[in-house]
Amino acid sequence: MATNTIRETIYIPLEDVESEHCALIVEKELTHVQGIETQKVELNNRRAAITVTDNETVGKAVKAVKDLGYGVPTVKNSFPVLGMTCASCAGSAESIAKYEPGVVEASVNFATGNLTVEYLPNMTDASRLQKALQSVGYDLLIVDETQQQESLEAIHTEKFKKLKNKTIWAVLLSLPVVTIGMFFMNIPYANEIMWFFSTPVVLWLGKDFFINAWKQTKHRSANMDTLVALSTGIAYLFSVFNMAFPDFWHQRGLHAHVYFEAAAVVIAFILLGKLLEEKAKGNTSSAIKKLMGLQPKTVTIILPDGNEKQTPIEHVHAGDVLLVKPGEKIAVDGMVKSGNSYVDESMLSGEPVPVLKTENEKVFAGTINQKGSFQFTAVKVGKETMLAQIIKMVQDAQGSKAPVQKLVDKIAGIFVPVVISIAIVTFLLWIVLGGNNGVVQGLLAAVTVLVIACPCALGLATPTAIMVGVGKGAEKGILIKDAESLELAKKVTAVVLDKTGTITEGRPQVTGIQWLNNDDTAQDILLSIEKQSEHPLAEAVVKHLEGVLVTPISMFDSITGKGAKADHNNETYFVGNKKLLAENNIIIADQLQQQADEWGQQSRTVIWFGNSRQALSVIAISDKIKETSVQAIKEMQKMGIELYMLTGDNEATAKAIAEQTGILHYQAEVLPQHKADFVKKLQQQGKIVAMVGDGINDSTALATADVSIAMGKGSDIAMDVAKMTIISSDLTKIPQAIRLSRQTVATIKQNLFWAFIYNLVGIPLAAGILFPINGFLLNPMIAGAAMALSSVSVVSNSLRLKWKK
């Protein structure tokens, strides 16, 4: 791909650059970006004007601005690319997209067939990208997202049907050519009959190879179509020449051989290979198809007058009341309004046991109602539903590139030119060293080299394994955000677990409360303070004190990691841990301390309530350990992973939970900001750290960890930051995710090994390296079959991942 050396002015829109000082900071930073010739921040226009000679510099400039803390409004989109035939096509399409002015980042995944692109909307748009790709013979499918998958399915079905017809015709027309070429070469008009049958195979059924190769050549690029067009074109033209002018060779004492069977059979085999590859690639994305099939096309809406109406799902809005009958799929996310039923949520969580849904319970799109019927209010529709988010996350992850893929992309990029060079060198060496038949055998060897080389096997090795791995994870209730985290999870040596909501249920309950004096006013004040607190433990206290009256309080203040305080009748009251009382010199009576110690030994969380002088009560709160936590911890320890538990609870509670679960390392009374420091400390010791959490307070630690895992029943922020999400919040999914990572990476390595070995062994054999030793020369027909099978074997090996436990 020829690089763009024209000086171009790119306008980067800026956000949060409010002053001349901010503008100077941005301008100064842009001077350090390699590839920018001139830069100027136009404060009034809220943009930076930069002159570049290479469009790849745009991405660096945008990153530099974002790293300073300022915003750059970009559009990130994913479009199916049509017309790609091999891994080199993906590289070619990616290059074209990257060099379009205003493109920040572009990546084409051959396995998914998608272009993921981030661009400046003021500089380019989807239609410009489409025109750029059309100029090289590809196309972009630009439709509304809801229609995109259906349109793509229709296009793929049509393409598969055409490919199937072409393959059948190519095989049928090639059979007589092979039969005559191998067994009946001496029958009258043998050459003419073979020419008659092979011409439609090469020029009609194989015409796409030649058209695509010409488009690539016009842009000084080459792909697998170039190899096929060159090899079959040379074999066909050489055979036509030998058939028309046999005397040219007879005068030189040589026989005028024709190779129509090689040209026809190579095209037939390659078409057959593509057909099998398309079918196999369709199977790798079955997870997405299954997820998409979970959403019904129509729903029953309850109208304001109480009547029912069938309506397409696209017409459902937030606030609509929907009816779900037994056996029906739930269409959108919502809240149960009336009725109750058991709902099968296994499609989302991987958990087989149906969940009881009663009034005010959440229901999710794609789940299946069992026996009862109920009405629910739509809360999230369209792209906002959990199912839509999962589908998008799985698609993004399947489309992302693993780090190992970057090296493979570089090899695939230079693969075709290198193979063409090897074919030319092979031909020249045969002319010099091959004796009387040097020209003919050299031409045949060069054709065989072009036929056997397969960049597709290399290009498919990583993405197909990633697609199957991510899809399998989604089916098991493990959402993986990108290929990098899937590749890295196998290296995890330490797992840091948050306690509440991760090891435990995350639904704390008050299991005991002791007062210094039975004072109803004190209970009122305690309830009033806890009602204003957002802490989950406060929620448990509020639930326990149901029925107690609320009293006015003022000066409420939440103290991170310690508790809260508030004023009532000129007296300050405190609720929180013992540290909070100690810092404020509050006296604790022996009877309360004794009770607190007893509860602490029973692994209960203890919180205190007191005024500015003395503790008024001590409260015991228990959070049940999840049934699966102990099993998951044992599994991870067997895998050789070190486990650490971090909790804001006191030492006694933390110790009791650690003993019950078998965790050897734990830290109590950890503040949210210290969780990230702990992760960093482990990383400094050379450990690859996975952080597992469910709350907002875990988000910094999740962002710091090498692999971040969020519990699906936790906060949205934790799930947003994390690279993996366990939908059911079941810890046993973590060892499953690590095993899946190990299996996926092993599959990638196997695929790459076979793809490299195939080409390393196949190309020298095709060139005739064994000819001086034992007279062996590889037939182009066999080379075509081998080339077709190499891609199919790589995809098939990736599909084996599906059946592994």
PDB file of N, CA and C in Angstrom, residues 169-170 172-177 190-208 210 232-233 235-237 239-241 243 259-265 267 271:
ATOM      1  N   TRP A 169     -20.469 -26.269 -10.278  1.00  0.00           N
ATOM      2  CA  TRP A 169     -20.165 -26.178 -11.719  1.00  0.00           C
ATOM      3  C   TRP A 169     -18.666 -26.386 -11.971  1.00  0.00           C
ATOM      4  N   ALA A 170     -17.830 -25.783 -11.131  1.00  0.00           N
ATOM      5  CA  ALA A 170     -16.369 -25.905 -11.317  1.00  0.00           C
ATOM      6  C   ALA A 170     -15.924 -27.353 -11.187  1.00  0.00           C
ATOM      7  N   LEU A 172     -17.861 -30.092 -11.611  1.00  0.00           N
ATOM      8  CA  LEU A 172     -18.422 -30.871 -12.735  1.00  0.00           C
ATOM      9  C   LEU A 172     -17.637 -30.653 -14.031  1.00  0.00           C
ATOM     10  N   LEU A 173     -17.267 -29.377 -14.301  1.00  0.00           N
ATOM     11  CA  LEU A 173     -16.528 -29.083 -15.542  1.00  0.00           C
ATOM     12  C   LEU A 173     -15.071 -29.528 -15.464  1.00  0.00           C
ATOM     13  N   SER A 174     -14.533 -29.598 -14.248  1.00  0.00           N
ATOM     14  CA  SER A 174     -13.118 -30.002 -14.099  1.00  0.00           C
ATOM     15  C   SER A 174     -12.928 -31.507 -14.213  1.00  0.00           C
ATOM     16  N   LEU A 175     -13.958 -32.274 -13.839  1.00  0.00           N
ATOM     17  CA  LEU A 175     -13.815 -33.745 -13.847  1.00  0.00           C
ATOM     18  C   LEU A 175     -13.393 -34.310 -15.205  1.00  0.00           C
ATOM     19  N   PRO A 176     -14.076 -33.941 -16.330  1.00  0.00           N
ATOM     20  CA  PRO A 176     -13.618 -34.484 -17.626  1.00  0.00           C
ATOM     21  C   PRO A 176     -12.194 -34.040 -17.979  1.00  0.00           C
ATOM     22  N   VAL A 177     -11.804 -32.800 -17.568  1.00  0.00           N
ATOM     23  CA  VAL A 177     -10.453 -32.297 -17.869  1.00  0.00           C
ATOM     24  C   VAL A 177      -9.411 -33.155 -17.150  1.00  0.00           C
ATOM     25  N   ALA A 190      -7.824 -34.277 -27.731  1.00  0.00           N
ATOM     26  CA  ALA A 190      -7.771 -34.259 -26.243  1.00  0.00           C
ATOM     27  C   ALA A 190      -7.554 -32.830 -25.737  1.00  0.00           C
ATOM     28  N   ASN A 191      -6.575 -32.124 -26.358  1.00  0.00           N
ATOM     29  CA  ASN A 191      -6.269 -30.759 -25.896  1.00  0.00           C
ATOM     30  C   ASN A 191      -7.463 -29.821 -26.079  1.00  0.00           C
ATOM     31  N   GLU A 192      -8.113 -29.956 -27.235  1.00  0.00           N
ATOM     32  CA  GLU A 192      -9.251 -29.070 -27.539  1.00  0.00           C
ATOM     33  C   GLU A 192     -10.426 -29.325 -26.580  1.00  0.00           C
ATOM     34  N   ILE A 193     -10.666 -30.608 -26.245  1.00  0.00           N
ATOM     35  CA  ILE A 193     -11.768 -30.941 -25.312  1.00  0.00           C
ATOM     36  C   ILE A 193     -11.456 -30.343 -23.933  1.00  0.00           C
ATOM     37  N   MET A 194     -10.216 -30.515 -23.489  1.00  0.00           N
ATOM     38  CA  MET A 194      -9.825 -29.980 -22.171  1.00  0.00           C
ATOM     39  C   MET A 194      -9.945 -28.454 -22.160  1.00  0.00           C
ATOM     40  N   TRP A 195      -9.536 -27.828 -23.273  1.00  0.00           N
ATOM     41  CA  TRP A 195      -9.642 -26.358 -23.380  1.00  0.00           C
ATOM     42  C   TRP A 195     -11.115 -25.922 -23.303  1.00  0.00           C
ATOM     43  N   PHE A 196     -11.992 -26.703 -24.002  1.00  0.00           N
ATOM     44  CA  PHE A 196     -13.428 -26.400 -24.025  1.00  0.00           C
ATOM     45  C   PHE A 196     -14.024 -26.425 -22.608  1.00  0.00           C
ATOM     46  N   PHE A 197     -13.650 -27.430 -21.816  1.00  0.00           N
ATOM     47  CA  PHE A 197     -14.210 -27.563 -20.468  1.00  0.00           C
ATOM     48  C   PHE A 197     -13.551 -26.628 -19.443  1.00  0.00           C
ATOM     49  N   SER A 198     -12.256 -26.376 -19.615  1.00  0.00           N
ATOM     50  CA  SER A 198     -11.549 -25.576 -18.599  1.00  0.00           C
ATOM     51  C   SER A 198     -11.780 -24.063 -18.780  1.00  0.00           C
ATOM     52  N   THR A 199     -12.074 -23.626 -20.017  1.00  0.00           N
ATOM     53  CA  THR A 199     -12.256 -22.184 -20.265  1.00  0.00           C
ATOM     54  C   THR A 199     -13.372 -21.572 -19.396  1.00  0.00           C
ATOM     55  N   PRO A 200     -14.579 -22.169 -19.331  1.00  0.00           N
ATOM     56  CA  PRO A 200     -15.601 -21.566 -18.447  1.00  0.00           C
ATOM     57  C   PRO A 200     -15.193 -21.576 -16.973  1.00  0.00           C
ATOM     58  N   VAL A 201     -14.407 -22.604 -16.561  1.00  0.00           N
ATOM     59  CA  VAL A 201     -13.971 -22.658 -15.152  1.00  0.00           C
ATOM     60  C   VAL A 201     -13.055 -21.478 -14.858  1.00  0.00           C
ATOM     61  N   VAL A 202     -12.081 -21.250 -15.734  1.00  0.00           N
ATOM     62  CA  VAL A 202     -11.090 -20.188 -15.493  1.00  0.00           C
ATOM     63  C   VAL A 202     -11.692 -18.809 -15.742  1.00  0.00           C
ATOM     64  N   LEU A 203     -12.343 -18.617 -16.897  1.00  0.00           N
ATOM     65  CA  LEU A 203     -12.768 -17.272 -17.294  1.00  0.00           C
ATOM     66  C   LEU A 203     -14.156 -16.865 -16.795  1.00  0.00           C
ATOM     67  N   TRP A 204     -14.995 -17.831 -16.424  1.00  0.00           N
ATOM     68  CA  TRP A 204     -16.333 -17.482 -15.940  1.00  0.00           C
ATOM     69  C   TRP A 204     -16.434 -17.709 -14.429  1.00  0.00           C
ATOM     70  N   LEU A 205     -16.198 -18.960 -14.000  1.00  0.00           N
ATOM     71  CA  LEU A 205     -16.330 -19.260 -12.568  1.00  0.00           C
ATOM     72  C   LEU A 205     -15.186 -18.641 -11.748  1.00  0.00           C
ATOM     73  N   GLY A 206     -14.035 -18.435 -12.401  1.00  0.00           N
ATOM     74  CA  GLY A 206     -12.891 -17.872 -11.664  1.00  0.00           C
ATOM     75  C   GLY A 206     -12.647 -16.397 -11.956  1.00  0.00           C
ATOM     76  N   LYS A 207     -13.604 -15.750 -12.649  1.00  0.00           N
ATOM     77  CA  LYS A 207     -13.370 -14.362 -13.083  1.00  0.00           C
ATOM     78  C   LYS A 207     -13.170 -13.397 -11.912  1.00  0.00           C
ATOM     79  N   ASP A 208     -13.817 -13.672 -10.769  1.00  0.00           N
ATOM     80  CA  ASP A 208     -13.675 -12.774  -9.604  1.00  0.00           C
ATOM     81  C   ASP A 208     -12.232 -12.673  -9.134  1.00  0.00           C
ATOM     82  N   PHE A 210      -9.585 -12.730 -11.004  1.00  0.00           N
ATOM     83  CA  PHE A 210      -8.870 -11.826 -11.927  1.00  0.00           C
ATOM     84  C   PHE A 210      -9.311 -10.369 -11.728  1.00  0.00           C
ATOM     85  N   THR A 232      -3.234 -19.526 -12.075  1.00  0.00           N
ATOM     86  CA  THR A 232      -4.152 -20.163 -13.028  1.00  0.00           C
ATOM     87  C   THR A 232      -4.083 -19.471 -14.389  1.00  0.00           C
ATOM     88  N   GLY A 233      -3.891 -18.158 -14.386  1.00  0.00           N
ATOM     89  CA  GLY A 233      -3.782 -17.399 -15.642  1.00  0.00           C
ATOM     90  C   GLY A 233      -2.572 -17.836 -16.444  1.00  0.00           C
ATOM     91  N   ALA A 235      -0.904 -20.741 -16.147  1.00  0.00           N
ATOM     92  CA  ALA A 235      -1.094 -22.140 -16.579  1.00  0.00           C
ATOM     93  C   ALA A 235      -2.036 -22.210 -17.785  1.00  0.00           C
ATOM     94  N   TYR A 236      -3.109 -21.415 -17.751  1.00  0.00           N
ATOM     95  CA  TYR A 236      -4.107 -21.436 -18.831  1.00  0.00           C
ATOM     96  C   TYR A 236      -3.525 -20.871 -20.123  1.00  0.00           C
ATOM     97  N   LEU A 237      -2.884 -19.684 -20.047  1.00  0.00           N
ATOM     98  CA  LEU A 237      -2.324 -19.047 -21.253  1.00  0.00           C
ATOM     99  C   LEU A 237      -1.200 -19.890 -21.852  1.00  0.00           C
ATOM    100  N   SER A 239      -0.943 -23.101 -21.652  1.00  0.00           N
ATOM    101  CA  SER A 239      -1.570 -24.276 -22.290  1.00  0.00           C
ATOM    102  C   SER A 239      -2.199 -23.908 -23.629  1.00  0.00           C
ATOM    103  N   VAL A 240      -2.856 -22.718 -23.687  1.00  0.00           N
ATOM    104  CA  VAL A 240      -3.467 -22.261 -24.946  1.00  0.00           C
ATOM    105  C   VAL A 240      -2.382 -22.078 -26.007  1.00  0.00           C
ATOM    106  N   PHE A 241      -1.249 -21.461 -25.596  1.00  0.00           N
ATOM    107  CA  PHE A 241      -0.122 -21.255 -26.519  1.00  0.00           C
ATOM    108  C   PHE A 241       0.386 -22.601 -27.032  1.00  0.00           C
ATOM    109  N   MET A 243      -1.182 -25.441 -27.180  1.00  0.00           N
ATOM    110  CA  MET A 243      -2.190 -26.113 -28.012  1.00  0.00           C
ATOM    111  C   MET A 243      -2.217 -25.470 -29.411  1.00  0.00           C
ATOM    112  N   TYR A 259      -1.611 -27.716 -19.599  1.00  0.00           N
ATOM    113  CA  TYR A 259      -1.900 -27.832 -18.146  1.00  0.00           C
ATOM    114  C   TYR A 259      -3.290 -27.261 -17.838  1.00  0.00           C
ATOM    115  N   PHE A 260      -4.239 -27.559 -18.744  1.00  0.00           N
ATOM    116  CA  PHE A 260      -5.607 -27.084 -18.525  1.00  0.00           C
ATOM    117  C   PHE A 260      -6.179 -27.670 -17.234  1.00  0.00           C
ATOM    118  N   GLU A 261      -5.832 -28.970 -16.963  1.00  0.00           N
ATOM    119  CA  GLU A 261      -6.383 -29.609 -15.757  1.00  0.00           C
ATOM    120  C   GLU A 261      -5.898 -28.904 -14.487  1.00  0.00           C
ATOM    121  N   ALA A 262      -4.630 -28.431 -14.509  1.00  0.00           N
ATOM    122  CA  ALA A 262      -4.092 -27.733 -13.326  1.00  0.00           C
ATOM    123  C   ALA A 262      -4.873 -26.440 -13.085  1.00  0.00           C
ATOM    124  N   ALA A 263      -5.050 -25.636 -14.154  1.00  0.00           N
ATOM    125  CA  ALA A 263      -5.763 -24.356 -14.015  1.00  0.00           C
ATOM    126  C   ALA A 263      -7.200 -24.572 -13.529  1.00  0.00           C
ATOM    127  N   ALA A 264      -7.903 -25.549 -14.138  1.00  0.00           N
ATOM    128  CA  ALA A 264      -9.314 -25.769 -13.787  1.00  0.00           C
ATOM    129  C   ALA A 264      -9.458 -26.327 -12.375  1.00  0.00           C
ATOM    130  N   VAL A 265      -8.634 -27.324 -12.048  1.00  0.00           N
ATOM    131  CA  VAL A 265      -8.767 -27.994 -10.748  1.00  0.00           C
ATOM    132  C   VAL A 265      -8.358 -27.073  -9.602  1.00  0.00           C
ATOM    133  N   ILE A 267      -8.758 -23.841  -9.453  1.00  0.00           N
ATOM    134  CA  ILE A 267      -9.909 -22.952  -9.191  1.00  0.00           C
ATOM    135  C   ILE A 267     -11.034 -23.727  -8.498  1.00  0.00           C
ATOM    136  N   LEU A 271     -12.322 -22.768  -4.770  1.00  0.00           N
ATOM    137  CA  LEU A 271     -13.740 -22.453  -4.541  1.00  0.00           C
ATOM    138  C   LEU A 271     -14.335 -23.389  -3.481  1.00  0.00           C
TER     139      LEU A 271
END
